[in-house]
PDB file of C-alpha atoms in Angstrom:
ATOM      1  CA  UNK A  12       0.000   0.000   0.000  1.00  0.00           C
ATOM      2  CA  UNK A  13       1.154   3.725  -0.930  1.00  0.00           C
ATOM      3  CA  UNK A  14       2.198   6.194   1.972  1.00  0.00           C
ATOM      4  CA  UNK A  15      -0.758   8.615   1.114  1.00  0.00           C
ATOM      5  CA  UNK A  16      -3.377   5.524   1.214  1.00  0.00           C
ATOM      6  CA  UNK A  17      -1.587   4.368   4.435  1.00  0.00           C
ATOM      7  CA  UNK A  18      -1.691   7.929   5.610  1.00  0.00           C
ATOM      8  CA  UNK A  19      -5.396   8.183   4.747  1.00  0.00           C
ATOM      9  CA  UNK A  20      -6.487   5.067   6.216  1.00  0.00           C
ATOM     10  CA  UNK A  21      -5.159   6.139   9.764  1.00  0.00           C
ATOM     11  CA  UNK A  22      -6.917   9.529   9.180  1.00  0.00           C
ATOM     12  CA  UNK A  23     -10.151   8.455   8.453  1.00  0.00           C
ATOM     13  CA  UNK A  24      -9.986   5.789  10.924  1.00  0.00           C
ATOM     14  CA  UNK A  25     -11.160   7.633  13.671  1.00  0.00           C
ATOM     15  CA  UNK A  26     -13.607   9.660  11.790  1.00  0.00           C
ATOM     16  CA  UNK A  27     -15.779   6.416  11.007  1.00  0.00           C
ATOM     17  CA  UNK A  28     -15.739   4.887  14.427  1.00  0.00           C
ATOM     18  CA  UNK A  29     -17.202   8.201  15.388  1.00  0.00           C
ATOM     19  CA  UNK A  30     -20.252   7.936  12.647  1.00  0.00           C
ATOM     20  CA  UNK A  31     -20.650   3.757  13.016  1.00  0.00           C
ATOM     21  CA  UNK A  32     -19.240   3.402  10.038  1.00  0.00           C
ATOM     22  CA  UNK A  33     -16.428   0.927   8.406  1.00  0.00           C
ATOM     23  CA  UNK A  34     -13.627   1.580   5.922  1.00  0.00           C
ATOM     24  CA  UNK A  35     -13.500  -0.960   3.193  1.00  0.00           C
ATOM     25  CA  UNK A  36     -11.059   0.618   0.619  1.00  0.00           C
ATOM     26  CA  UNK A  37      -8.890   3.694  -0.052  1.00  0.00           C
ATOM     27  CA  UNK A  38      -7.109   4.074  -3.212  1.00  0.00           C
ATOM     28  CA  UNK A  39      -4.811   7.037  -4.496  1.00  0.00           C
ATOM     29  CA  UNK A  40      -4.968   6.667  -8.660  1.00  0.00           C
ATOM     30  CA  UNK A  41      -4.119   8.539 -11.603  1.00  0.00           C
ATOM     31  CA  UNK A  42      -6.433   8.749 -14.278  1.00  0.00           C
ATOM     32  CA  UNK A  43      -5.084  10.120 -17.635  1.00  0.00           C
ATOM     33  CA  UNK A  44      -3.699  14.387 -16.085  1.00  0.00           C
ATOM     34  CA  UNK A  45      -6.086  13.666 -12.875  1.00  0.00           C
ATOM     35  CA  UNK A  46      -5.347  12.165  -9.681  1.00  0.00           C
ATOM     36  CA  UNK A  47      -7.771  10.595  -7.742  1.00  0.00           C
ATOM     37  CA  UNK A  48      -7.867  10.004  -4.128  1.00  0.00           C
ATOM     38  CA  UNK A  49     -11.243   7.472  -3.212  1.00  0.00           C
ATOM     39  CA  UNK A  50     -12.384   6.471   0.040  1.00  0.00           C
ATOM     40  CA  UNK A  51     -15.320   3.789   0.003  1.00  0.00           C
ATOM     41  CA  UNK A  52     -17.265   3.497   2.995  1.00  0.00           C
ATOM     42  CA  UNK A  53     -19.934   1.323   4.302  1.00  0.00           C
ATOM     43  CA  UNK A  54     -22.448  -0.225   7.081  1.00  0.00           C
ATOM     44  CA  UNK A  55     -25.009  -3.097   6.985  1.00  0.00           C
ATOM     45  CA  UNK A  56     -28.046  -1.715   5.396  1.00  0.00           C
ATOM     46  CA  UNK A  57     -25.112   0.905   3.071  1.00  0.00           C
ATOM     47  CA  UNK A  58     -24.862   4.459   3.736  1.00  0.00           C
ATOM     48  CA  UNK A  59     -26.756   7.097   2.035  1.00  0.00           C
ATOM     49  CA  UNK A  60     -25.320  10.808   0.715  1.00  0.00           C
ATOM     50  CA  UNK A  61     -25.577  12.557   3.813  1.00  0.00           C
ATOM     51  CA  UNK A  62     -22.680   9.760   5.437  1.00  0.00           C
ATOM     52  CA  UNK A  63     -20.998  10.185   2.513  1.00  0.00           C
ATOM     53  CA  UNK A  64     -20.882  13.997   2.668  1.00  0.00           C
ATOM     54  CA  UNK A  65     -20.009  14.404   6.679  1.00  0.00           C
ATOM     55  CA  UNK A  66     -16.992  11.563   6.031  1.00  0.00           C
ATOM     56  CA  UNK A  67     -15.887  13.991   2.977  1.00  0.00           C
ATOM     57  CA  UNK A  68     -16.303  16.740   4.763  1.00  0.00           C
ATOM     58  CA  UNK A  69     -13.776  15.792   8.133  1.00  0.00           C
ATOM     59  CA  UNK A  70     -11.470  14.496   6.221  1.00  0.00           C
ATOM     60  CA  UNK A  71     -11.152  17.015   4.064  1.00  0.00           C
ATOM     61  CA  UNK A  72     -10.613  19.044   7.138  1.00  0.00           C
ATOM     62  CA  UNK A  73      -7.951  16.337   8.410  1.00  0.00           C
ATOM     63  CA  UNK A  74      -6.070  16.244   5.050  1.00  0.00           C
ATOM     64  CA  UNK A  75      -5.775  20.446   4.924  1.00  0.00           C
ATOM     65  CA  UNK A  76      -4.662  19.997   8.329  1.00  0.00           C
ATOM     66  CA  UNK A  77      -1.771  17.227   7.648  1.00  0.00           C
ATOM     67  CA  UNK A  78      -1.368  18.346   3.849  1.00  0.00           C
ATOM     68  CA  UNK A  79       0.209  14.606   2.864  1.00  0.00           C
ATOM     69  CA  UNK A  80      -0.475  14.955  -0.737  1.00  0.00           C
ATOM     70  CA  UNK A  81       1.557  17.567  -3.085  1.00  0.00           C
ATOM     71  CA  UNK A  82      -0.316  16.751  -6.329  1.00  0.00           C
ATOM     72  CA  UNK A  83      -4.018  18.644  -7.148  1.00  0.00           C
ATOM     73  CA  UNK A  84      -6.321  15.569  -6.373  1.00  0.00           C
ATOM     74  CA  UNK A  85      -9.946  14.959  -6.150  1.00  0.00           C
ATOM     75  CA  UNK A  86     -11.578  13.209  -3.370  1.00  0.00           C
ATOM     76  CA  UNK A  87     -14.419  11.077  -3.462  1.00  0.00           C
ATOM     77  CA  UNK A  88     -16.022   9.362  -0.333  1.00  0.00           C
ATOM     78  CA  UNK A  89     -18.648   7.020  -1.727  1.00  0.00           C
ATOM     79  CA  UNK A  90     -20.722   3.160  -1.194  1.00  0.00           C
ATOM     80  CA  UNK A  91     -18.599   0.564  -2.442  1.00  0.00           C
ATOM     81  CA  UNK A  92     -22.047  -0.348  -4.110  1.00  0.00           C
ATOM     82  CA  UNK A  93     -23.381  -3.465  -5.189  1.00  0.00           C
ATOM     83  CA  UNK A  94     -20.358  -5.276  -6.443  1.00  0.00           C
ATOM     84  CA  UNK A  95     -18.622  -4.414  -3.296  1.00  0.00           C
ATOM     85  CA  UNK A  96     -14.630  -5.264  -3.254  1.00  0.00           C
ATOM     86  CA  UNK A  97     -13.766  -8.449  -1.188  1.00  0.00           C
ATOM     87  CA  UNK A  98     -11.026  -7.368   0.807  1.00  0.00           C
ATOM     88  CA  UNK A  99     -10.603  -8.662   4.215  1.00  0.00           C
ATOM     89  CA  UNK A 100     -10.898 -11.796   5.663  1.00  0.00           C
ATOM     90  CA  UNK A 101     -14.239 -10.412   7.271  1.00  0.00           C
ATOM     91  CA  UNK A 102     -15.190  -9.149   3.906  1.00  0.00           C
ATOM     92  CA  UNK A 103     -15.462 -12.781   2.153  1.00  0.00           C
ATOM     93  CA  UNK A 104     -16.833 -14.116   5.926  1.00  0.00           C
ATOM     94  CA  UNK A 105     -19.589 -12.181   5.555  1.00  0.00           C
ATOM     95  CA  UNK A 106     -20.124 -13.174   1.721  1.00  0.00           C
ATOM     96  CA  UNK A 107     -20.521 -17.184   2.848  1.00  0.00           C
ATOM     97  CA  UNK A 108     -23.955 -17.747   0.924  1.00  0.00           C
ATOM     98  CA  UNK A 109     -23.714 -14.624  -2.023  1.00  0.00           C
ATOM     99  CA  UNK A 110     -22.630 -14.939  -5.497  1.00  0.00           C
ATOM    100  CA  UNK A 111     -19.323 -13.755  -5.974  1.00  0.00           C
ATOM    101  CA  UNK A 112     -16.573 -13.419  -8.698  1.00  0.00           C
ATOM    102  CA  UNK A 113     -13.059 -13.874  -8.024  1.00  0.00           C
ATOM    103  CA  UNK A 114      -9.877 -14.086 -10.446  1.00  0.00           C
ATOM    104  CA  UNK A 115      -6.711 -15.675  -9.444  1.00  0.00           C
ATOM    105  CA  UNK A 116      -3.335 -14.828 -10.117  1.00  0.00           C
ATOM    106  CA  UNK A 117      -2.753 -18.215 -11.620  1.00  0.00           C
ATOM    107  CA  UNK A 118      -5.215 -21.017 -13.003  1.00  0.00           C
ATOM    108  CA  UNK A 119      -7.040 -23.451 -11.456  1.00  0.00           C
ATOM    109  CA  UNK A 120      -9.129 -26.295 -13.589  1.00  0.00           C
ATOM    110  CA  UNK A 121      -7.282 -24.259 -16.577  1.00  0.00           C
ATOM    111  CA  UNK A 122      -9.544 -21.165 -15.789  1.00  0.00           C
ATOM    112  CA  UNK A 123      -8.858 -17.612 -13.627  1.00  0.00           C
ATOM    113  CA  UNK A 124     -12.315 -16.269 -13.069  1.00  0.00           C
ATOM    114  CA  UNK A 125     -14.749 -17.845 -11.220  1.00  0.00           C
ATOM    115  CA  UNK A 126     -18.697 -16.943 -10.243  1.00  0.00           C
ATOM    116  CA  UNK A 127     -21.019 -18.796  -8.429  1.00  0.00           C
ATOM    117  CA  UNK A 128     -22.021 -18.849  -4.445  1.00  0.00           C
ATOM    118  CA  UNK A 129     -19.250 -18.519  -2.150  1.00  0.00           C
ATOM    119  CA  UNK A 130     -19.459 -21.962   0.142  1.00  0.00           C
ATOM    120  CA  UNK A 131     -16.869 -21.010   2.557  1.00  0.00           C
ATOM    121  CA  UNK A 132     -13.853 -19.525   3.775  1.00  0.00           C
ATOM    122  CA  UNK A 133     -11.680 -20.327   6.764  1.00  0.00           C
ATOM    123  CA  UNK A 134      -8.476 -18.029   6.021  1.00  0.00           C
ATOM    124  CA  UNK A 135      -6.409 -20.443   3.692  1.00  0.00           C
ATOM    125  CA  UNK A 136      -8.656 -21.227   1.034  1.00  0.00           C
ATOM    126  CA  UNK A 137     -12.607 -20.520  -0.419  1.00  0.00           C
ATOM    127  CA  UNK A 138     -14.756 -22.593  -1.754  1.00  0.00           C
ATOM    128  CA  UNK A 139     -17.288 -21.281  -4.692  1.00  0.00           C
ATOM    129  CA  UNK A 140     -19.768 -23.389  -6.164  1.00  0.00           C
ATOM    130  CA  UNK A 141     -20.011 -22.846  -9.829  1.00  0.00           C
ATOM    131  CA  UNK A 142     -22.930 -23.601 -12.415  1.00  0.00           C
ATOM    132  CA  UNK A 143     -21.872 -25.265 -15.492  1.00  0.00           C
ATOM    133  CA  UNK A 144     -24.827 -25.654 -17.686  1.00  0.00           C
ATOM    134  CA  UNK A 145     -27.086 -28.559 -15.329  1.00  0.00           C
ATOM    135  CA  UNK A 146     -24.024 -29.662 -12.961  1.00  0.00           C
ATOM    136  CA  UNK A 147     -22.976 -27.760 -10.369  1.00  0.00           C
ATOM    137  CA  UNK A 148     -19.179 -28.077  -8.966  1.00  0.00           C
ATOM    138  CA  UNK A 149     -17.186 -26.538  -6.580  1.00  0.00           C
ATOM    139  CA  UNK A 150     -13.984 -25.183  -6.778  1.00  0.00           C
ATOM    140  CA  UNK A 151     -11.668 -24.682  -4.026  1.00  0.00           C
ATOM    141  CA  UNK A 152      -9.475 -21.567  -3.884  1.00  0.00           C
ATOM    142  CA  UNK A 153      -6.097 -20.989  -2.090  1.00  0.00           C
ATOM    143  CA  UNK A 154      -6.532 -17.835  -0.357  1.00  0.00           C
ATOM    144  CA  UNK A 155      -2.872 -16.623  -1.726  1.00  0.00           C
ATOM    145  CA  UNK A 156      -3.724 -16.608  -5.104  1.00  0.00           C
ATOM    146  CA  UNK A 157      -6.922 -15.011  -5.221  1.00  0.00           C
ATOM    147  CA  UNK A 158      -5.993 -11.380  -7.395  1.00  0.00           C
ATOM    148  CA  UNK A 159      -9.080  -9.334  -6.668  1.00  0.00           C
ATOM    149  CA  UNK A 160     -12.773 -10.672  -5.516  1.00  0.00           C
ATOM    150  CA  UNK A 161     -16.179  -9.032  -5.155  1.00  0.00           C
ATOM    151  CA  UNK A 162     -19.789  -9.580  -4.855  1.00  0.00           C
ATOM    152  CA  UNK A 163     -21.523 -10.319  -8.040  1.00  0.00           C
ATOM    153  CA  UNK A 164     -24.946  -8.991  -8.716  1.00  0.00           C
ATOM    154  CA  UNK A 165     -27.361 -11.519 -10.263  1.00  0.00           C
ATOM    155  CA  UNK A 166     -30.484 -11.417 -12.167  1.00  0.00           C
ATOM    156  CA  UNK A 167     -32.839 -14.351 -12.364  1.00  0.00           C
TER     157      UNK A 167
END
């Protein structure tokens, strides 16, 4: 993780114990002359525009306090939505039961994506049942080379 991300984290830390609220990602990105620092913040039932907004608005305060960042940058505090990033260990704990899609940083059974419902996970490995066609299957993931994961949003 990058010094201003690290930096961030700690700052808004404290911010969204105060409001009940949980950090699940901060990222510091350029995108094409822009630079782009994102916060994505969440609760059980999600957090509406008014969270959003009082989380923007203290750290804002915090970071032209500490001034970490010498680049122009925008900052955007937002949901992580409905394909929310699987992160943490508690992140894919509490996805046991939801469809999810996860690549891997190598293949397994020849593939590197995977969706289907997310059987378990105990720290060193999940397991994700898959559809194929009529059959269903499940494929067991080591934990280590799972690249990125999120929830998957379904339609039937």
């Amino acid at each position: 993780m990058s010094k201003v991300t690290e930096l961030v984290e700690e700052m808004v830390t404290p911010i969204l114990e105060e409001l009940h609220l949980e950090l699940v990602d901060v990222e510091y990105v350029k995108e094409g002359p822009n630079w782009f620092l994102r916060v994505s913040i969440d609760k059980e039932n999600g957090v509406d525009i008014d969270e959003c907004a009082a989380v923007s608005e203290k750290l804002s305060e915090k970071l032209d306090e500490v001034d970490p960042i010498t680049e122009n940058y925008f900052l955007e505090v937002s949901s992580p939505g409905a394909e929310r990033p699987l992160k943490k260990d508690k992140d894919f704990e509490r996805a046991i039961g939801k469809n999810v899609f996860v690549k891997t940083y190598e293949p397994i059974d020849n593939e590197k994506a995977f969706e289907g419902t997310l059987i378990s996970f105990d720290g060193i490995s999940l397991s994700i049942e898959i559809k194929i066609k009529t059959r269903k299957k499940t494929i067991v993931i080591p934990y280590e080379k799972v690249a990125k994961a999120r929830l998957a949003v379904t339609f039937s």
